[in-house]
Coordinates of C-alpha atoms in Angstrom, one line a residue:
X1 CA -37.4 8.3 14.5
X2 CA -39.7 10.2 16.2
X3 CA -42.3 12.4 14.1
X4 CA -41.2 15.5 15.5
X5 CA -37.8 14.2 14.1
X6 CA -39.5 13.5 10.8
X7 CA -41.5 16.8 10.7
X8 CA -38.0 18.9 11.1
X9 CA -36.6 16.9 8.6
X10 CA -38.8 17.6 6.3
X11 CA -39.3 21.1 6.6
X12 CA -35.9 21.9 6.5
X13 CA -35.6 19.8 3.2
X14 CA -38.6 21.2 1.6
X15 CA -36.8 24.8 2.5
X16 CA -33.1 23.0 1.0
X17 CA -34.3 22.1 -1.8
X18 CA -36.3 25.2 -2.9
X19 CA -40.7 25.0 -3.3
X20 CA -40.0 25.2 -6.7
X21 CA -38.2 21.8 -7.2
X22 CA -39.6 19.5 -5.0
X23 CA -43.3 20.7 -3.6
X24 CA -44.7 18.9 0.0
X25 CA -45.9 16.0 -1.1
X26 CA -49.3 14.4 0.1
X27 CA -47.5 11.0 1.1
X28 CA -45.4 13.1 3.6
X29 CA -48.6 13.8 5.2
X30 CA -49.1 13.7 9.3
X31 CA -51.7 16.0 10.7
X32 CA -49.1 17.7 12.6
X33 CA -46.9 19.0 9.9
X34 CA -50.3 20.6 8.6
X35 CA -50.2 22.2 12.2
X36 CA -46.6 23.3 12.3
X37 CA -47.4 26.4 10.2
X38 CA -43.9 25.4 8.9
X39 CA -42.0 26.7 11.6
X40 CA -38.8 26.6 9.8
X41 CA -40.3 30.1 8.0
X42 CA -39.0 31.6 11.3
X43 CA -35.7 29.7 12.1
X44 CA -33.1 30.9 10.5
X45 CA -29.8 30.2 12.7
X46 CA -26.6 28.7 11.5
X47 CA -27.7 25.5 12.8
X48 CA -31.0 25.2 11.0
X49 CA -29.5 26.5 8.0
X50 CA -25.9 27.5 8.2
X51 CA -24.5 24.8 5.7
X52 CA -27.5 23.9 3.7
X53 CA -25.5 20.9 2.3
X54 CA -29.4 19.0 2.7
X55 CA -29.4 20.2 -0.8
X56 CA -28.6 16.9 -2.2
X57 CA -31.3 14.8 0.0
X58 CA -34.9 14.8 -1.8
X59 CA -38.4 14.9 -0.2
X60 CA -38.5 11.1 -1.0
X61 CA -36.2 10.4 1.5
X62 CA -39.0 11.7 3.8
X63 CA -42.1 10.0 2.2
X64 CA -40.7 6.4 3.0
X65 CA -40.4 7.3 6.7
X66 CA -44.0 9.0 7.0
X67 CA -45.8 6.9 5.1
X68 CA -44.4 3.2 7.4
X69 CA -48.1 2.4 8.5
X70 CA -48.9 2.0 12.3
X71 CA -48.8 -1.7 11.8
X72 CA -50.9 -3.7 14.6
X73 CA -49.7 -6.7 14.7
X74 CA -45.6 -6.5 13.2
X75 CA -44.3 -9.3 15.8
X76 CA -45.9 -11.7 17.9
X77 CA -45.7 -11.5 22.0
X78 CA -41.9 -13.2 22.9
X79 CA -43.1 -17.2 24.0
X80 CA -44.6 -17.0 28.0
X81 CA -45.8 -20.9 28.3
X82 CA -42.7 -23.0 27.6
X83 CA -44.6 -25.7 29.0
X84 CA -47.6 -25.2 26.6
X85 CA -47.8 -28.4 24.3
X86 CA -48.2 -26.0 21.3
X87 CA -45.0 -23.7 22.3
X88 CA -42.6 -25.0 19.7
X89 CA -45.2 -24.8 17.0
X90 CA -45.7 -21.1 18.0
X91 CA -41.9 -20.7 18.2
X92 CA -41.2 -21.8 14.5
X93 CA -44.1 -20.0 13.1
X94 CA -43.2 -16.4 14.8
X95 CA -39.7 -17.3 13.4
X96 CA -41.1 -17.6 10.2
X97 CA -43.2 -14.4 10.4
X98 CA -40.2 -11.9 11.4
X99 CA -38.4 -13.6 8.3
X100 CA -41.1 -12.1 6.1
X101 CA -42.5 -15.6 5.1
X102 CA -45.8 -15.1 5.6
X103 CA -47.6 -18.0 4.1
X104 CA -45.4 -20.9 6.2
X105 CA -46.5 -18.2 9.3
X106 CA -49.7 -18.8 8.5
X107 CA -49.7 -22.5 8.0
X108 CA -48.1 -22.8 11.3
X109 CA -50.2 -20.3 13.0
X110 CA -53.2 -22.5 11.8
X111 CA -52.0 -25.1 13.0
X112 CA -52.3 -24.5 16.9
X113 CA -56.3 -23.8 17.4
X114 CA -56.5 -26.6 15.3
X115 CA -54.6 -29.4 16.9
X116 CA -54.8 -27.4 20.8
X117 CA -57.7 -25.2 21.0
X118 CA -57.1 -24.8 24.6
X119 CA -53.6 -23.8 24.3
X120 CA -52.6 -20.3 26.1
X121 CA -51.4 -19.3 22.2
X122 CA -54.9 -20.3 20.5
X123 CA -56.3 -16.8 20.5
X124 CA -53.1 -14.8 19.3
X125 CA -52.2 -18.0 17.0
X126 CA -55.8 -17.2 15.2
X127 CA -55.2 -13.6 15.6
X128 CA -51.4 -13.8 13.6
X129 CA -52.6 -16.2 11.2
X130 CA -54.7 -13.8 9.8
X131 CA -52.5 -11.0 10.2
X132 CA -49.5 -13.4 8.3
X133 CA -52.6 -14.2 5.5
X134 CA -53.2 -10.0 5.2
X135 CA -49.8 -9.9 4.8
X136 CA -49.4 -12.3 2.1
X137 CA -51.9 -10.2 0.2
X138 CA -53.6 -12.4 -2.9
X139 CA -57.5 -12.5 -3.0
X140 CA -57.7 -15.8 -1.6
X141 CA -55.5 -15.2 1.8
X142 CA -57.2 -11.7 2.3
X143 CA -60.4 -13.8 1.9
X144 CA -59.5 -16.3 4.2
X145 CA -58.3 -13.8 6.6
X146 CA -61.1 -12.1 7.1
X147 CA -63.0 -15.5 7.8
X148 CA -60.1 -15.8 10.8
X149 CA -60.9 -12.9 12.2
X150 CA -64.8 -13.4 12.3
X151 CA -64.0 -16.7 13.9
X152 CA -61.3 -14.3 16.4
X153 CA -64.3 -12.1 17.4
X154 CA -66.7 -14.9 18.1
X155 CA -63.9 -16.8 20.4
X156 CA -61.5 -14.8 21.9
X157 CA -63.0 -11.6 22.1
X158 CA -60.8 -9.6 23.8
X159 CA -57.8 -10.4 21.3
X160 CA -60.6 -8.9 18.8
X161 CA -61.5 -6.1 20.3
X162 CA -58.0 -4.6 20.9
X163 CA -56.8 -5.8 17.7
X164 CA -58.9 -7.7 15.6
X165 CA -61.1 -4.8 14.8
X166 CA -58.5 -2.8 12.6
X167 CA -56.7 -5.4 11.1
X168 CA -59.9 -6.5 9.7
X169 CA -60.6 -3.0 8.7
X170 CA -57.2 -3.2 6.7
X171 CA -58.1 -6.7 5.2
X172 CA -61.7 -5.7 4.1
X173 CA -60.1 -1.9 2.8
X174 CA -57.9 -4.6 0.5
X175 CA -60.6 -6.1 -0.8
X176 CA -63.2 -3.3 -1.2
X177 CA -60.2 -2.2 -3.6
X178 CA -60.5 -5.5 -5.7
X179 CA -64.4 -5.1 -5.8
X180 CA -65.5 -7.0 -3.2
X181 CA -68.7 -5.1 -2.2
X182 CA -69.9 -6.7 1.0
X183 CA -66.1 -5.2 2.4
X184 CA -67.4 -2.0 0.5
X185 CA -70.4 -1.3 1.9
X186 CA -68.8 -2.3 5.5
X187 CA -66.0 0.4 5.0
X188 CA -69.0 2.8 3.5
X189 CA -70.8 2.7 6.7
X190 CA -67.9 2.8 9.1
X191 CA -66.0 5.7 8.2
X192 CA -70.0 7.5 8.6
X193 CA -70.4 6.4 12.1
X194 CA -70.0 4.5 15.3
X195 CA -70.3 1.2 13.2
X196 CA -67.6 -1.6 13.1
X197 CA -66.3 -3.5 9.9
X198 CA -67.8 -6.6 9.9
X199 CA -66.4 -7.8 6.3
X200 CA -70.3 -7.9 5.5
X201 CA -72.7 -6.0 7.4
X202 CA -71.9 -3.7 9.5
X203 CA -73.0 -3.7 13.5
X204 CA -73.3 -0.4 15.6
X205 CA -71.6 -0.2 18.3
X206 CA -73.6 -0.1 21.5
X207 CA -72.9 2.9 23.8
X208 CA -70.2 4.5 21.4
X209 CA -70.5 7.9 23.7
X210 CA -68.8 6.2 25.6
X211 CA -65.9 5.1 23.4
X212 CA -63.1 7.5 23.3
X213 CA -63.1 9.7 20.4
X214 CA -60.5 9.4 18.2
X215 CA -57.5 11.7 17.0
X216 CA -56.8 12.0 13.5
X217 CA -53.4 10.1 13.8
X218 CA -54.6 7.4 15.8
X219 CA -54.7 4.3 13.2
X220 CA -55.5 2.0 16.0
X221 CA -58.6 3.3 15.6
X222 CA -60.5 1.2 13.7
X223 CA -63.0 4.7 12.8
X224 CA -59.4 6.6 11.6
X225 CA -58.7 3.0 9.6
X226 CA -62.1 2.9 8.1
X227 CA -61.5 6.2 6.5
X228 CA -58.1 5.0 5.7
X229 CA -59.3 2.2 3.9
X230 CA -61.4 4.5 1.7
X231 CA -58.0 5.7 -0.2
X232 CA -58.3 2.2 -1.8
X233 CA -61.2 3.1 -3.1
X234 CA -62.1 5.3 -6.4
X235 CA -62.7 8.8 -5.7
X236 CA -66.2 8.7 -7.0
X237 CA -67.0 6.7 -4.3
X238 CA -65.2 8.0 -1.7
X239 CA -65.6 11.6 -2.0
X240 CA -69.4 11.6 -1.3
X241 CA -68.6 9.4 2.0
X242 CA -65.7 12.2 2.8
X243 CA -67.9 15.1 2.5
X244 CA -70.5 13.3 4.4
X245 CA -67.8 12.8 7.7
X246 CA -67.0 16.7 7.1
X247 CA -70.7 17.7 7.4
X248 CA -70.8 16.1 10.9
X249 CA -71.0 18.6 13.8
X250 CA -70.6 16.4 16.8
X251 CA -67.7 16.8 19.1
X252 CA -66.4 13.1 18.6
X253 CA -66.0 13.8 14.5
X254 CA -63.4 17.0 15.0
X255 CA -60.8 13.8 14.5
X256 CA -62.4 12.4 11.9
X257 CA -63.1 15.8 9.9
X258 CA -59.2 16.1 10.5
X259 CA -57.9 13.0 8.7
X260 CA -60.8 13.5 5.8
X261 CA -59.3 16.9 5.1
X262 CA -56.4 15.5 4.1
X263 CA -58.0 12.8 2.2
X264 CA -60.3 14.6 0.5
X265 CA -57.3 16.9 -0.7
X266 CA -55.7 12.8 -1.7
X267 CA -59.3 12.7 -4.2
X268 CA -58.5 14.3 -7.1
X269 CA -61.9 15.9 -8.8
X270 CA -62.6 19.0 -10.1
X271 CA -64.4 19.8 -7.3
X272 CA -61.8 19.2 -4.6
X273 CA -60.2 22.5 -4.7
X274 CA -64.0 23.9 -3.9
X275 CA -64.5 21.8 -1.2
X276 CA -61.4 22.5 0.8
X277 CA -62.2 26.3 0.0
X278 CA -65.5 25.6 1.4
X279 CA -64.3 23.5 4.5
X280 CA -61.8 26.4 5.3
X281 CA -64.9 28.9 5.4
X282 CA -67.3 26.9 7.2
X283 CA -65.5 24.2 9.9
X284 CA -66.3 25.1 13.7
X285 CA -62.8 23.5 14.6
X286 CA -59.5 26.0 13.8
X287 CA -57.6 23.1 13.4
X288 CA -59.7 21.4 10.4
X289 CA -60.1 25.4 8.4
X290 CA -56.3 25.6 8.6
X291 CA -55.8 22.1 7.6
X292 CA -58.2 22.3 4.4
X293 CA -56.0 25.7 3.5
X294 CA -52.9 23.7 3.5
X295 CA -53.7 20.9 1.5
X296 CA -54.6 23.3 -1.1
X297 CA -51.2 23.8 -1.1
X298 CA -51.1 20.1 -3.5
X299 CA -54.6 20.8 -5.6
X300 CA -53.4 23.2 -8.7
X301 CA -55.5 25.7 -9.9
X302 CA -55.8 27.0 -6.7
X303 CA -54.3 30.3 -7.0
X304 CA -57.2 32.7 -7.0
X305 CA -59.3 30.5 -3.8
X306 CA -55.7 31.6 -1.9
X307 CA -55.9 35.1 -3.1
X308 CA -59.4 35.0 -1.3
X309 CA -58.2 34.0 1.3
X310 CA -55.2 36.7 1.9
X311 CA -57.6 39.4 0.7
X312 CA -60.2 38.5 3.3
X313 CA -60.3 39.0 7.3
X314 CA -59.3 35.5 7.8
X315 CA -56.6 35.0 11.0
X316 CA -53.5 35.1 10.8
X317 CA -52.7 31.2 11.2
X318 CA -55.2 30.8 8.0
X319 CA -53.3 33.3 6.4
X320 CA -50.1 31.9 6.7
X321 CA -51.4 28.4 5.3
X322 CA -52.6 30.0 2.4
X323 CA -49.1 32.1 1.8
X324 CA -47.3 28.4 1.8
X325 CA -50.1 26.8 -0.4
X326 CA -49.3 29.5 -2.6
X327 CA -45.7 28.8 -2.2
X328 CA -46.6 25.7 -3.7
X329 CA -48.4 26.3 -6.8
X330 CA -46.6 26.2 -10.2
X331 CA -48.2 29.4 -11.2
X332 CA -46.4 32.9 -12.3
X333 CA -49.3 34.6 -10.6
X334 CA -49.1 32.7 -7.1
X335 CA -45.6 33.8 -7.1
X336 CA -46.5 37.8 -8.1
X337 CA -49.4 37.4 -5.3
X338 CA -46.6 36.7 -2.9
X339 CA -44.7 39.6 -3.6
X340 CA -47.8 42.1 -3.5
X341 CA -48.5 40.4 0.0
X342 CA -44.7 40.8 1.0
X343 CA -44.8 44.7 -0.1
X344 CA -48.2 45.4 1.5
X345 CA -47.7 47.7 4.8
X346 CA -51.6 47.0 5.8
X347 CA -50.0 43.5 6.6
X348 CA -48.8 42.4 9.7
X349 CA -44.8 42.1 9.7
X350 CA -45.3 38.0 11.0
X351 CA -47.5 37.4 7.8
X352 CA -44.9 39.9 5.5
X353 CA -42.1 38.1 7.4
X354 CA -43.2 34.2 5.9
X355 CA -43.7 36.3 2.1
X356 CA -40.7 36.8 1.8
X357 CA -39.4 33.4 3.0
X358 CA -41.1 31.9 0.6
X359 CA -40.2 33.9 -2.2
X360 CA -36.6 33.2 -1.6
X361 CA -37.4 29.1 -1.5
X362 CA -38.6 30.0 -5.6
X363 CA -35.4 30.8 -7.3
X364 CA -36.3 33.2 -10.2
X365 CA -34.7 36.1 -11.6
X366 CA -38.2 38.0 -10.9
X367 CA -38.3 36.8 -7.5
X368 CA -34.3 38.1 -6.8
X369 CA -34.8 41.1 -8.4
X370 CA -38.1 42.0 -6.2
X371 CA -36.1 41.3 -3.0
X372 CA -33.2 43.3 -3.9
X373 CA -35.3 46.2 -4.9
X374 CA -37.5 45.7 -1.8
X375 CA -34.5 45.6 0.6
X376 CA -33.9 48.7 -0.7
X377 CA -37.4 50.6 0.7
X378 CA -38.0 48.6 3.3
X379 CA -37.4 50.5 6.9
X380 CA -38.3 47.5 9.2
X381 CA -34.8 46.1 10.3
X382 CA -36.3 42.1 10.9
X383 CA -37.6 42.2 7.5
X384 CA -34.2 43.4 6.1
X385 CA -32.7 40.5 7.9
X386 CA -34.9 37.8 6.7
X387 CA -34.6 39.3 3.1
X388 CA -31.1 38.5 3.5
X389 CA -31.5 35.3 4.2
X390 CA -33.8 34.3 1.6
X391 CA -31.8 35.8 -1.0
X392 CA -29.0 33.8 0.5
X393 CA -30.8 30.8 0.0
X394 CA -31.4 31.1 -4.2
X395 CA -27.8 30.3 -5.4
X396 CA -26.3 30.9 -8.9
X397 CA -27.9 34.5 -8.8
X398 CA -25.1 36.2 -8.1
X399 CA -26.7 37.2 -4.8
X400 CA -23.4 35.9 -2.8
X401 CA -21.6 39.3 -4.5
X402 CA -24.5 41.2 -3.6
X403 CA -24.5 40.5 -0.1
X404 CA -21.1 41.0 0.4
X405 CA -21.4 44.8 -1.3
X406 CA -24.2 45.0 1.6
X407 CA -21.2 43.8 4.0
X408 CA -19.0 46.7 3.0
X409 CA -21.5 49.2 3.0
X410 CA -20.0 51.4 5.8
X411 CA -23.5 53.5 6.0
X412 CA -25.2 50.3 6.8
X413 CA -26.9 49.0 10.4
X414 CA -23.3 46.9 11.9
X415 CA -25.6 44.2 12.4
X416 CA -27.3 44.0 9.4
X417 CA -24.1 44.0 7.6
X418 CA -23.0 41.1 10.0
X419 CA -26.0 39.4 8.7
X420 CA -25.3 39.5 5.3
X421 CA -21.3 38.8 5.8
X422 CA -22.9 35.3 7.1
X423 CA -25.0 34.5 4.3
X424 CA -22.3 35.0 2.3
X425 CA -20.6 33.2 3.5
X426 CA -23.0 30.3 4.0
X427 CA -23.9 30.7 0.0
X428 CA -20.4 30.1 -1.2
X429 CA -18.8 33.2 -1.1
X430 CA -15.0 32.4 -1.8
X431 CA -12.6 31.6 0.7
X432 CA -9.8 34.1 -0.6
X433 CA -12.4 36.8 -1.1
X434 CA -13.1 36.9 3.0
X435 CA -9.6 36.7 3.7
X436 CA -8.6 39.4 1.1
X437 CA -11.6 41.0 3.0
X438 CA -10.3 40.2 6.9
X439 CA -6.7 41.8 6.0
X440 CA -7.8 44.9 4.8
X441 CA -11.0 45.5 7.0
X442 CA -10.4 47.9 10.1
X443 CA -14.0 47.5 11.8
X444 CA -13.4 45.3 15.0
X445 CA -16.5 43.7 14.9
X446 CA -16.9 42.9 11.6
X447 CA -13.4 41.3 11.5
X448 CA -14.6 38.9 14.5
X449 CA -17.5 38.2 12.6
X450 CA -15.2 37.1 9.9
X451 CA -13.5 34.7 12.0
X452 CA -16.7 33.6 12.7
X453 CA -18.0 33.0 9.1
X454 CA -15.0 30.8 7.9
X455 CA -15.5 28.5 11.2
X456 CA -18.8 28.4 9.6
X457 CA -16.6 26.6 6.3
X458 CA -14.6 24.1 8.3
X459 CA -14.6 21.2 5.4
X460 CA -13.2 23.8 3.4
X461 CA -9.1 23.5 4.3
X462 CA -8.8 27.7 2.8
X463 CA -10.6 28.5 5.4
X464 CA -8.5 26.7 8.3
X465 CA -5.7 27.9 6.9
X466 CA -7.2 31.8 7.3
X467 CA -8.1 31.0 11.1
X468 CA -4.2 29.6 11.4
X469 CA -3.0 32.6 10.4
X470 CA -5.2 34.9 12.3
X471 CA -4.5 32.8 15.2
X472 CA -0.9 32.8 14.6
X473 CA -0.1 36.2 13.4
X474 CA -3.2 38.5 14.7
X475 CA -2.0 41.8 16.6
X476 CA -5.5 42.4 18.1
X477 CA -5.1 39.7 21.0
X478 CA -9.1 39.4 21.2
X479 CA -9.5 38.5 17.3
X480 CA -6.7 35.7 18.3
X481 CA -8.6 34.3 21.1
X482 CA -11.4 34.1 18.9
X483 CA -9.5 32.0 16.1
X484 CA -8.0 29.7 18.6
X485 CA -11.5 29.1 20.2
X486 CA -13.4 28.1 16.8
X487 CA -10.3 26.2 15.8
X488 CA -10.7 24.6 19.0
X489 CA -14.1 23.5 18.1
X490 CA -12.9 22.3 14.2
X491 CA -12.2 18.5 13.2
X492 CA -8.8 19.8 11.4
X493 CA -6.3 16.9 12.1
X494 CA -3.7 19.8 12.3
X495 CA -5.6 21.2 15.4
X496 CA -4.3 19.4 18.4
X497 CA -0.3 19.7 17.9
X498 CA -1.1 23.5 17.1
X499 CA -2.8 24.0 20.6
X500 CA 0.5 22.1 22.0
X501 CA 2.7 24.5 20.4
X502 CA 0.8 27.0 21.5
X503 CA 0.8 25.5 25.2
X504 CA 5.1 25.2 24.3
X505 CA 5.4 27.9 24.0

């Protein structure tokens, strides 16, 4: 699955399933979905959200797939020296390793610098013993892994330098968690700087201008891992190392201010909400400010730092970070500062626009009864339309009723009235009610967009049984055509020998 994959997926779930009941969570985080500006604020077509059966999934079914780790070392190379005396050994241990036993990988593994040091498996042999040891995971093995991969660098330095360096950044991270302060320290100094984890002290890297600088979702960076490895760690000590990476002002730290953003918002203090506010105010880089507004989104109590921020002369990308970190907050007055943002006409109609999504994604009877009343005054057609929609989207409100009366309101735009006949429909309107409605309505074009909302319903059999009819018994030859094409497009079983009838005839 490919993140862009995982990044839909999860917007259109967090949108399913309503801000108010499952809120982004930080273990869904990539960089990226902090820079989608939650795109699905703007999508809003049948295929995005026609049949919002997601309903039923849950944001965990997201966390598991973005939070699999980049993992450097998963499977050994396939066997290249069959005639190598230590290729069977190598063989039976990377068997044993993609079976999950990690300690008879490791024994194996051991077993080939040891007995053939100049094997052509040596190096990665050394290199996936310690990887199997990591994996195993008690004090000892993490202990005796990080010996490996000392022994890795000092022998086969090349294997160590493309991979060596962030497994041991993972092993050390492991044990700086259990208290082991030589790993500590080592972490400490590399998430600061153009140091490298040593497991013990920590060596600057020679010429590190010259080392690519690294992105924010790179984890084969052993700079992005050392900052990683600081989530093991208490906040107390990581916070002050954090805010020390965001003070940085070179061009090679934008990266690393990125991915401490986002782990800073992961420290909970009382002062993390502060220093996110402050990180949006101050940051050269676009990317990190709007960043450090999102993750507000997860920090609570941070209703009045957003209200800043909509109230000042911020851009509009910050804005619309702070009106979904709002979204977010389980607080009666984030939710009333979203409706005086969604009624303000000194706003522009993108920012008013992503209001009043959000309000719909908080089922309330405050909430419904604002964007009723607001439909009402407001003049701009597009925000009409996408308070359709959101009112569409908070069930068991009795909004499907009220979007149908905006259906049959003669004196209303043709096409908003269309709109609202599809949200209807999409939010459970009954079956016999659009039928009733279809027999007795004489518009043209609302009856084809009838047709259209129950091909919209096709596990529902009431609703085939409406487009057989029309299909079969429809004067206007055009509406016909239409039933027989969406029918066409259906899964009915009844389908095919219909079509041949009609072919029969």
């Amino acid at each position: 699955m490919t993140m862009k994959t995982l990044l839909t997926a999860a917007a259109i779930i967090s949108s399913a399933v309503g801000a108010g009941s499952a809120p982004v969570s930080h273990s869904t985080y990539h960089s990226t979905f902090a820079r989608l500006g939650l795109a699905t604020a703007d999508g809003e077509s049948a295929a995005d959200f026609g049949a919002l059966d997601q309903r039923d999934l849950a944001i965990s079914d997201i966390q598991e797939l973005a939070t699999i780790d980049v993992d450097p070392g998963a499977l050994p190379p396939a066997p290249w020296a069959k005639a190598d005396p230590a290729d069977s050994l190598y063989r039976m241990a990377r068997e044993a390793l993609s079976r999950g036993d990690y300690k008879r990988a490791a024994e194996i593994f051991h077993r080939i610098p040891e007995r053939y040091p100049q094997s052509e498996y040596a190096g990665q042999a050394l290199y996936y013993e310690a990887y199997s040891l990591y994996r195993s995971g008690d004090n000892a093995d993490l202990s005796t892994a990080r010996d490996r991969l000392k022994q890795l660098k000092t022998r086969y330095p090349a294997i160590a330098k493309k991979d060596g360096a962030i497994l041991l950044t993972r092993v050390c991270g492991e044990l700086a968690k259990r208290g082991d302060e030589d790993c500590a320290a080592s972490i400490n100094s590399a998430a600061l700087g153009d140091v490298e984890v040593t497991g013990g002290s920590t060596a600057t890297i020679q010429g590190s201008q010259g080392r690519p600088c690294p992105s924010e979702d790179d984890d084969n960076d052993d700079r992005i891992a050392a900052l990683n490895a600081l989530l093991q760690m208490d906040a107390e000590r990581a916070m002050p190392i954090l805010q020390k990476v965001l003070s940085r002002r070179d061009p090679c730290s934008v990266g690393l201010r990125r991915k401490a953003v986002f782990l800073v918002s992961e420290e909970r203090t009382t002062e993390t909400a502060n220093i996110l506010m402050n990180i949006a105010r101050t940051d050269p880089d676009q990317e990190v400010r709007e960043q450090a507004v999102f993750w507000l989104s997860q920090v609570p109590g941070s209703t009045g730092l957003l209200e800043g921020i909509l109230k000042s002369n911020a851009d509009e990308n910050i804005k619309e970070k702070a009106l979904f970190s709002l979204s977010q907050q389980n607080d009666p007055r984030a939710q009333q500062s979203l409706r005086d943002f969604a009624q303000s006409e000194s706003e522009s109609e993108e920012l008013r626009d992503k209001a009043i999504f959000w309000l719909g994604q908080r089922r309330s009877a405050e909430n419904t009864e604002f964007l009723r009343n607001l439909y009402g005054r407001m003049k701009n057609q597009e925000l009409r339309e996408k308070i359709l929609f959101s009112l569409s989207q908070q069930r068991g409100a009795g909004n499907e009723q009220w979007l149908m009366n905006i259906a049959l309101d003669t004196k209303e735009d043709i096409e908003l009235r269309k709109k609202a006949l599809f949200w209807a429909g999409q939010s459970g309107v009954a079956i016999t009610d659009l039928a009733r409605l279809y027999d007795r309505m004489a518009d043209t074009e609302m009856r084809e967009q009838i047709i259209f909302v129950l091909s919209q319903r096709q596990s529902d059999r009431a609703a085939m049984d409406k487009l057989f009819d029309i299909a079969r018994n429809e004067k206007d030859s055009e509406l016909r055509k239409k039933a027989i094409f969406w029918l066409g497009q259906s899964r009915d079983p009844r389908v095919q020998q219909f079509l041949m009838d009609l072919i029969n005839r």
